[in-house]
Short mmCIF file of C-alpha atoms in Angstrom, two decimals:
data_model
loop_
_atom_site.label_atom_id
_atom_site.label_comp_id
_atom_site.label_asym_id
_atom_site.label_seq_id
_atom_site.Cartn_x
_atom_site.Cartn_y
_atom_site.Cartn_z
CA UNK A 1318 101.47 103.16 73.51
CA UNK A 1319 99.84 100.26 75.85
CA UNK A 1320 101.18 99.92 79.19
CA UNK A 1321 99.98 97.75 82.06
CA UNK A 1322 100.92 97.31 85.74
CA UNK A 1323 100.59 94.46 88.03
CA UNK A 1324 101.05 94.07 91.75
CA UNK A 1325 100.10 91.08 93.79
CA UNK A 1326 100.73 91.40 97.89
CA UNK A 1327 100.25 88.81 99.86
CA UNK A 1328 101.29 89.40 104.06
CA UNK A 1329 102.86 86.16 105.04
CA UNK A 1330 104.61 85.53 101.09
CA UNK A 1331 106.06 88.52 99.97
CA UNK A 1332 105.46 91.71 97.42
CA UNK A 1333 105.70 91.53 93.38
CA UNK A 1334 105.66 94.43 91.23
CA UNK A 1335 105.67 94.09 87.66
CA UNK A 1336 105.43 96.53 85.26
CA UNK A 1337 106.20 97.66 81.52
CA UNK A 1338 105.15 99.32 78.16
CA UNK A 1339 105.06 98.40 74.83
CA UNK A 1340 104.57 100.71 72.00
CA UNK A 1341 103.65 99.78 68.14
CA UNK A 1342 103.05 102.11 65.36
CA UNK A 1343 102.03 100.38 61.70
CA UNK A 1344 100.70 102.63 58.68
CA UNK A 1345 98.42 100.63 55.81
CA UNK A 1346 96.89 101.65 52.37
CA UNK A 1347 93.15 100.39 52.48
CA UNK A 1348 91.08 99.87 50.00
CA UNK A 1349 87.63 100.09 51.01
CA UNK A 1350 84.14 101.87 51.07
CA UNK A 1351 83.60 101.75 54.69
CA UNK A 1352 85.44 105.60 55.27
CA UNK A 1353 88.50 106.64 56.97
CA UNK A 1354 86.96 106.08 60.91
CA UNK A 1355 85.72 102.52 60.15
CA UNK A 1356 89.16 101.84 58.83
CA UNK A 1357 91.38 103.32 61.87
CA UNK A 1358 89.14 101.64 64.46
CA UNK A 1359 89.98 98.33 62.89
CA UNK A 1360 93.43 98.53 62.72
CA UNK A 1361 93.35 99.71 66.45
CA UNK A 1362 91.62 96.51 67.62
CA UNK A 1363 93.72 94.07 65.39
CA UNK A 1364 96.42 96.11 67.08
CA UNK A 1365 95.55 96.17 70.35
CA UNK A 1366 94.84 92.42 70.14
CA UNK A 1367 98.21 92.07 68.99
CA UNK A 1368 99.61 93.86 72.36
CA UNK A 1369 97.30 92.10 74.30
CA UNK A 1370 98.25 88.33 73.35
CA UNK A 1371 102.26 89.86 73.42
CA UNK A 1372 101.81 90.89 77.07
CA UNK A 1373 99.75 87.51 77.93
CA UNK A 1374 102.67 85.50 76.44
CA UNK A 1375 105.56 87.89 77.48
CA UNK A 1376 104.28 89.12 81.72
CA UNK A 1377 101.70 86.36 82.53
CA UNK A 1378 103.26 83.71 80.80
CA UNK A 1379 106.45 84.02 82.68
CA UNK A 1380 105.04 85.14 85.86
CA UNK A 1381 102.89 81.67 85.40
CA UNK A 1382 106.17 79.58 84.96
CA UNK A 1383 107.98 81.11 88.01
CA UNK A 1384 105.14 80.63 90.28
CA UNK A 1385 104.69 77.26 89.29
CA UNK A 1386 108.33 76.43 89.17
CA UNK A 1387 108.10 77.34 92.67
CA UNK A 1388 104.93 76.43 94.68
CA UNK A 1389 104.65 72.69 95.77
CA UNK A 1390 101.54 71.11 95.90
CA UNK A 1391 102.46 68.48 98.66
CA UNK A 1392 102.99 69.83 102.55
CA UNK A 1393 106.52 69.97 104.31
CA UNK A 1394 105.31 66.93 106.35
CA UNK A 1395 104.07 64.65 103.29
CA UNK A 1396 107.78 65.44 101.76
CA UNK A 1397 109.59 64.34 105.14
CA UNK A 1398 107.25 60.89 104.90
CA UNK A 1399 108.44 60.64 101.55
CA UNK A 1400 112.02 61.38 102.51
CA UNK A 1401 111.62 58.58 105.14
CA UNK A 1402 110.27 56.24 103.38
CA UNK A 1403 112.59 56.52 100.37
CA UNK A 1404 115.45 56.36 102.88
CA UNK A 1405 113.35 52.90 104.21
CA UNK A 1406 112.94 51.62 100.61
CA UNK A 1407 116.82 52.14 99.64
CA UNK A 1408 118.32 50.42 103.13
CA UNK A 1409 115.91 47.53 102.34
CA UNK A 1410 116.97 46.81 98.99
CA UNK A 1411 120.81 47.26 99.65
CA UNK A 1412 120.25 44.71 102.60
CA UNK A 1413 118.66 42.27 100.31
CA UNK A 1414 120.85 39.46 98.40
CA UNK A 1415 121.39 39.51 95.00
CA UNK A 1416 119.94 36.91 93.06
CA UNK A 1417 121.86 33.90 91.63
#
C-alpha cells in the first residue's frame, strides 16, 4: 500500500487538499542465484516505480492541467488594452469600404 498527501495553501488564493492511496500486490516465479532477499527488493522497486510514475501521471498530472487551465500569464490591465484595442481594430474595419 503507497499513499501520498498533498496540500498547497496559499493566503490571498485559496486551500487544496489532495489526497489518495493506491495499493498493488503481484506474485512472480524467479529464476535466479541471487537468493530470496535480492529477489523481493527488486520487485519492490520495479513496483514502487510503477506507483510512483501512476501517481505522477494520475495527481500531478491533473493538478498541472487545472492550474494551468486556469492561471493567465497576462495582467487584468494588459487584457482590458487588448479588449480595447480589438474593439478599435473591429469598428475600423467595418467603417472601411469594401473593395471593388
Amino acid at each position: 500500500s503507497s499513499g501520498i498527501n498533498a496540500e498547497v495553501r496559499e493566503a490571498v488564493v485559496s486551500t487544496q487538499s489532495t489526497g489518495g492511496s493506491i495499493m498493488r500486490q503481484k506474485e512472480d516465479d524467479i529464476a535466479s542465484d541471487n537468493g530470496h532477499v535480492v529477489n523481493i527488493g527488486q520487485m519492490v522497486e520495479a513496483m514502487e516505480n510503477n506507483i510512483r510514475q501512476q501517481i505522477d501521471g494520475i495527481y500531478f498530472g491533473k493538478t498541472r492541467d487545472i492550474v494551468n487551465g486556469i492561471r493567465s500569464l497576462t495582467s487584468l490591465s494588459q487584457k482590458k488594452n487588448f479588449s480595447g484595442l480589438n474593439a478599435e481594430l473591429a469598428g475600423a474595419l467595418s467603417k472601411r469600404k469594401p473593395a471593388e
